[in-house]
Coordinates of N, CA, C and O in Angstrom, one line a residue:
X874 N 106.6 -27.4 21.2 CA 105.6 -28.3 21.4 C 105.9 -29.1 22.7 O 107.0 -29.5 23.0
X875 N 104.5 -29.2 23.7 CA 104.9 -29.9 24.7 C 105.5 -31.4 24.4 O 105.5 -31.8 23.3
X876 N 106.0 -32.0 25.4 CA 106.8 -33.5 25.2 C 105.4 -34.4 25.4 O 105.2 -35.4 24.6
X877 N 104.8 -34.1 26.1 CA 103.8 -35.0 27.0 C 102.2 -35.5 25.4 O 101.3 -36.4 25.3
X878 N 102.4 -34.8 24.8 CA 101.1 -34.6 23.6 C 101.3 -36.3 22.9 O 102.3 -36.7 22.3
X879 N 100.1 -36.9 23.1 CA 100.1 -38.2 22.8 C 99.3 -38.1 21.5 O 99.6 -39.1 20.8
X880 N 98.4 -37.1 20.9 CA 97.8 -37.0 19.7 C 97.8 -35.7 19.4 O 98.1 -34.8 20.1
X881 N 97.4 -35.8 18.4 CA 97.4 -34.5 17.4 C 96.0 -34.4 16.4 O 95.3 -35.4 16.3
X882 N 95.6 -33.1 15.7 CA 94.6 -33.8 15.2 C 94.9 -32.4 14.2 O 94.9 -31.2 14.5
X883 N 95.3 -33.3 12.7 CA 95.6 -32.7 11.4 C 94.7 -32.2 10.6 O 93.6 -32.9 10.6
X884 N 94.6 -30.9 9.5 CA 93.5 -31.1 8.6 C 94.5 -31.4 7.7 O 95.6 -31.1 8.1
X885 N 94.4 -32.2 6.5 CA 94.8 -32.4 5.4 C 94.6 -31.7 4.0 O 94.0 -30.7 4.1
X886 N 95.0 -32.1 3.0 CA 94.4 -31.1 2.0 C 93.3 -31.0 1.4 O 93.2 -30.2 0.5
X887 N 92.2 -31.8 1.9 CA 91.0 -31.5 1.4 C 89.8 -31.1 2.5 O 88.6 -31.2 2.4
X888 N 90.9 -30.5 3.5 CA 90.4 -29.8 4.7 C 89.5 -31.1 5.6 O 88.5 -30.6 6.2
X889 N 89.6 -32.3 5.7 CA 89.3 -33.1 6.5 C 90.1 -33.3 7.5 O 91.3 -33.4 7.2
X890 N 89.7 -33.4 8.9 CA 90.6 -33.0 10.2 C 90.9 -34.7 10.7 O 90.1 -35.4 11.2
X891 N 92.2 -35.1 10.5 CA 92.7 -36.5 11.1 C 93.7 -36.7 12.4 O 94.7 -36.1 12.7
X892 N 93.1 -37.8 13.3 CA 93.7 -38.0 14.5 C 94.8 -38.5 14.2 O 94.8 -39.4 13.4
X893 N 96.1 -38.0 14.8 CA 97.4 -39.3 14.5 C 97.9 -39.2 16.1 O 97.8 -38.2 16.9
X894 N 98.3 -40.3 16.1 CA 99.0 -40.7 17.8 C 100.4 -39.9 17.0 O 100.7 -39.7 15.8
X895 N 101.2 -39.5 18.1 CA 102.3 -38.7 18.4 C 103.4 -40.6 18.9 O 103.2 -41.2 19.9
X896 N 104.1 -40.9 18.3 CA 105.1 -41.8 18.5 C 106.4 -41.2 19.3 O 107.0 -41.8 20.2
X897 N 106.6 -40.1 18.8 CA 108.0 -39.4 19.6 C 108.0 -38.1 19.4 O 107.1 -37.6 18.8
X898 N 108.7 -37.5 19.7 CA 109.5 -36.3 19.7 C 110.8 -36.0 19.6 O 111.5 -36.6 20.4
X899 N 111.4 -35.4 18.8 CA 113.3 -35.5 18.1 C 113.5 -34.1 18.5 O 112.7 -33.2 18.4
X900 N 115.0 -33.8 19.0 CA 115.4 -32.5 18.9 C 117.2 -32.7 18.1 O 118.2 -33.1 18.6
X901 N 116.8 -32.0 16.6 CA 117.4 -32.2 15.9 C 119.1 -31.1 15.0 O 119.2 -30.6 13.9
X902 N 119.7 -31.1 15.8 CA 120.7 -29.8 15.0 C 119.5 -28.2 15.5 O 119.2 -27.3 14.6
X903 N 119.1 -28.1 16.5 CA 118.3 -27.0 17.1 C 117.0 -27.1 16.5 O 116.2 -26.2 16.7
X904 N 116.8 -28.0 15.8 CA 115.0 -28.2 15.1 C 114.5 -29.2 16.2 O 115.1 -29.9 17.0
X905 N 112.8 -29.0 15.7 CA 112.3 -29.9 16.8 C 111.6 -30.7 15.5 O 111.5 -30.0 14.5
X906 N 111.1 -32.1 15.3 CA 110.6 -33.1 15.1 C 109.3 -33.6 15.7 O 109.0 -33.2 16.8
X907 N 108.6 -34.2 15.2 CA 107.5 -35.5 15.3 C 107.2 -36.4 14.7 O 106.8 -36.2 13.5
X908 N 107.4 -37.7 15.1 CA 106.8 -39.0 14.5 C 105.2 -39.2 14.7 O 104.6 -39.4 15.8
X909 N 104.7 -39.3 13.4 CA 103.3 -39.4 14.1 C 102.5 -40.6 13.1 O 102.8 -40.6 11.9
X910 N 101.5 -41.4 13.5 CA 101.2 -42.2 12.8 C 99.7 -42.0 12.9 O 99.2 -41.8 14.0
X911 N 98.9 -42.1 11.6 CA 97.2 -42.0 11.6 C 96.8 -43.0 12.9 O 97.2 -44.2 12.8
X912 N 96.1 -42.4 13.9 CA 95.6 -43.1 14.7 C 94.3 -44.2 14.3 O 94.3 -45.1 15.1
X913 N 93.3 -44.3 13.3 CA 92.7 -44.8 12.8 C 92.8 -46.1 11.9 O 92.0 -46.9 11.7
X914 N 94.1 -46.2 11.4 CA 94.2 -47.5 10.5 C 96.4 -48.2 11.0 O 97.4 -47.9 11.5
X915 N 95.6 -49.4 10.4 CA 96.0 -51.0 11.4 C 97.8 -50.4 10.5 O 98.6 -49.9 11.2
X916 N 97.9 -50.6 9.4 CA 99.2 -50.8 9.0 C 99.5 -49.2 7.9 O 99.2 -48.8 6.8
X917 N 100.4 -48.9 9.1 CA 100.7 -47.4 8.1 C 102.0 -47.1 8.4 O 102.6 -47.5 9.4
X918 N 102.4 -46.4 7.6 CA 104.0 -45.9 7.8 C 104.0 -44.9 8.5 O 103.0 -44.2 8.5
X919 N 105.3 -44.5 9.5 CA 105.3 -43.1 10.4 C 105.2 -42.3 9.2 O 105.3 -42.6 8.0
X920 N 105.1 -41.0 9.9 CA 105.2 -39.3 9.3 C 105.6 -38.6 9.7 O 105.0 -37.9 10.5
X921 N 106.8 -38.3 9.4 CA 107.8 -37.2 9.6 C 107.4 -35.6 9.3 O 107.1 -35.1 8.2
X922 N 107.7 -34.9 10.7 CA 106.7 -33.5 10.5 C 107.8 -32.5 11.7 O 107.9 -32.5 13.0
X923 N 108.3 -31.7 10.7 CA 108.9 -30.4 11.5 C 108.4 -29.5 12.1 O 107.6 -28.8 11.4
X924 N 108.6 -29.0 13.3 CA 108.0 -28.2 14.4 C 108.7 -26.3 13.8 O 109.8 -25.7 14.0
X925 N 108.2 -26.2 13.5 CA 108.3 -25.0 13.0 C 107.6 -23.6 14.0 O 106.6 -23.7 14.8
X926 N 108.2 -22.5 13.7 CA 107.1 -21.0 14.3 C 106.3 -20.2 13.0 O 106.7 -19.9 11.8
X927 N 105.4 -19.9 13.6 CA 104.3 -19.2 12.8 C 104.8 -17.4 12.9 O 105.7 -16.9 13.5
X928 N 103.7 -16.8 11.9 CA 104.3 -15.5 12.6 C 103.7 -14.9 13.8 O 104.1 -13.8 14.1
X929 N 102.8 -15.6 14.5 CA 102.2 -15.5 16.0 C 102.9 -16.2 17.0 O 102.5 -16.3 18.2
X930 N 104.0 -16.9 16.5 CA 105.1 -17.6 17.8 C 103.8 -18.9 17.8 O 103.5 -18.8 19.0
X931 N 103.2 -19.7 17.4 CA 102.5 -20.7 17.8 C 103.6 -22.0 16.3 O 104.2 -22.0 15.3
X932 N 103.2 -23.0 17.4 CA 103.7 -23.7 16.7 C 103.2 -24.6 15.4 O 102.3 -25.4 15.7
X933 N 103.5 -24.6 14.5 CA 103.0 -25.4 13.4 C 103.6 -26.7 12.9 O 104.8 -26.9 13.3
X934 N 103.2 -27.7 12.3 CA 103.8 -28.4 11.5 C 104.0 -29.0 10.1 O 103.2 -29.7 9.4
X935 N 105.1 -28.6 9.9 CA 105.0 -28.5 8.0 C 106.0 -30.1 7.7 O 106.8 -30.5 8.5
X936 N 105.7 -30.6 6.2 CA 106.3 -31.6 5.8 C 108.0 -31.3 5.5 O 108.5 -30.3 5.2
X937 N 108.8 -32.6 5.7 CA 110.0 -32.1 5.4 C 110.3 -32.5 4.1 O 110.6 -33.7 3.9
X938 N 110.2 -31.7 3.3 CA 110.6 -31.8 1.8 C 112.2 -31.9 1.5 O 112.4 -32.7 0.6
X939 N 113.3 -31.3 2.2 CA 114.3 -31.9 1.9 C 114.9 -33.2 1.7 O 114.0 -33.9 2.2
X940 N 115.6 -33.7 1.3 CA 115.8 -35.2 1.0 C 116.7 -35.6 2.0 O 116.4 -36.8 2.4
X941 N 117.6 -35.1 2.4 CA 118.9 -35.0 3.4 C 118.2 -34.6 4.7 O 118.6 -35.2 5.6
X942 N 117.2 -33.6 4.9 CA 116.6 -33.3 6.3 C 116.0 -34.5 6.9 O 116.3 -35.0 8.1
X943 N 114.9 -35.0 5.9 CA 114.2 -36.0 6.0 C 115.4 -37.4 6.3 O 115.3 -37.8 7.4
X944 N 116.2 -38.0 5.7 CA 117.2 -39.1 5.9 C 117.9 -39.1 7.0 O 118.3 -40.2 7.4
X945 N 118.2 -37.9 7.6 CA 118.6 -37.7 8.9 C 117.3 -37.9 10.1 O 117.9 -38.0 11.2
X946 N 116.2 -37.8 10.2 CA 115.7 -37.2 10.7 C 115.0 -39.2 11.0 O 114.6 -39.8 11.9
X947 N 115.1 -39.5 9.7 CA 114.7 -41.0 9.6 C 115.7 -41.9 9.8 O 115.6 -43.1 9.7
X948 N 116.6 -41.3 10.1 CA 118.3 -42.2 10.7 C 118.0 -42.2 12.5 O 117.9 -43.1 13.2
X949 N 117.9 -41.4 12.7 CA 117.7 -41.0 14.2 C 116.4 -41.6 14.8 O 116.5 -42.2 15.9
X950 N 115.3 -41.4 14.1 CA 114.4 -42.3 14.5 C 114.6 -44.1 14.5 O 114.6 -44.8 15.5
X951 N 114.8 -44.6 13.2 CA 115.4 -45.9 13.2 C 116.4 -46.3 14.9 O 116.3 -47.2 15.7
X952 N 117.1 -45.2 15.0 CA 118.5 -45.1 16.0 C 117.7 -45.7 17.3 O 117.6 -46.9 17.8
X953 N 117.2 -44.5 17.6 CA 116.0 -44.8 18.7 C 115.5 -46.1 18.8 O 115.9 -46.8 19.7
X954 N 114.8 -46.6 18.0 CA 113.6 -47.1 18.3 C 114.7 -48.7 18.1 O 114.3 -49.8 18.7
X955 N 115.8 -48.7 17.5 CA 116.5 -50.1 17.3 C 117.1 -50.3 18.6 O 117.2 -51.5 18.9
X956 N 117.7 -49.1 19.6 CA 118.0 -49.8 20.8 C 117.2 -49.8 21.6 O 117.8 -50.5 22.4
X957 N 116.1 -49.6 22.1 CA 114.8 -49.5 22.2 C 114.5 -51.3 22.0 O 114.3 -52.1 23.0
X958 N 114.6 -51.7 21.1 CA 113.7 -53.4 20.8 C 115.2 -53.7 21.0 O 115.4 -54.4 19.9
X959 N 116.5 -53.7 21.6 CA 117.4 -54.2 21.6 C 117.6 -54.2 23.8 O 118.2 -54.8 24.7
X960 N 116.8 -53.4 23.9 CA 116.8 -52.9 25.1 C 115.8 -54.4 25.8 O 116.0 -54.9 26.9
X961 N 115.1 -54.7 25.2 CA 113.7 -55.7 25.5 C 114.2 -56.8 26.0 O 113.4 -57.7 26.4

């Protein structure tokens, strides 16, 4: 996935198509990452979403179901973003 991609636009599971802003990009133990948050509403939690390949080489993104993938992946984000507001 390019670095530069500021939105994204998801179908979900009842096949309705949602904008979310792109917060970051992670490159993780050779995985790629996205933080992304519903562009439409005021107070929401990020969403953690693994950059995966398709079998056409295009890129997809699936949820991280692991429990340990995900805690790492939300360790590093926290990481980020705490020197970041420490940086200010």
């Amino acid at each position: 996935m390019e670095n530069d991609v500021s939105t994204i636009v998801l179908t979900d599971e009842n096949g309705e198509e949602k904008e979310f802003d792109v917060i970051t990009k992670l490159d993780i133990e050779d995985k790629e990452y996205v933080i992304v948050i519903p562009s439409d509403e005021e107070e929401v939690d990020a969403i953690a979403l693994r950059i995966d390949k398709d079998d056409n080489g295009e890129d997809v993104l699936v949820t991280i179901d692991d429990e340990d993938e995900f805690a790492m992946v939300s360790e590093a984000y926290e990481l980020i973003f705490s020197e970041e507001d420490s940086n200010q």
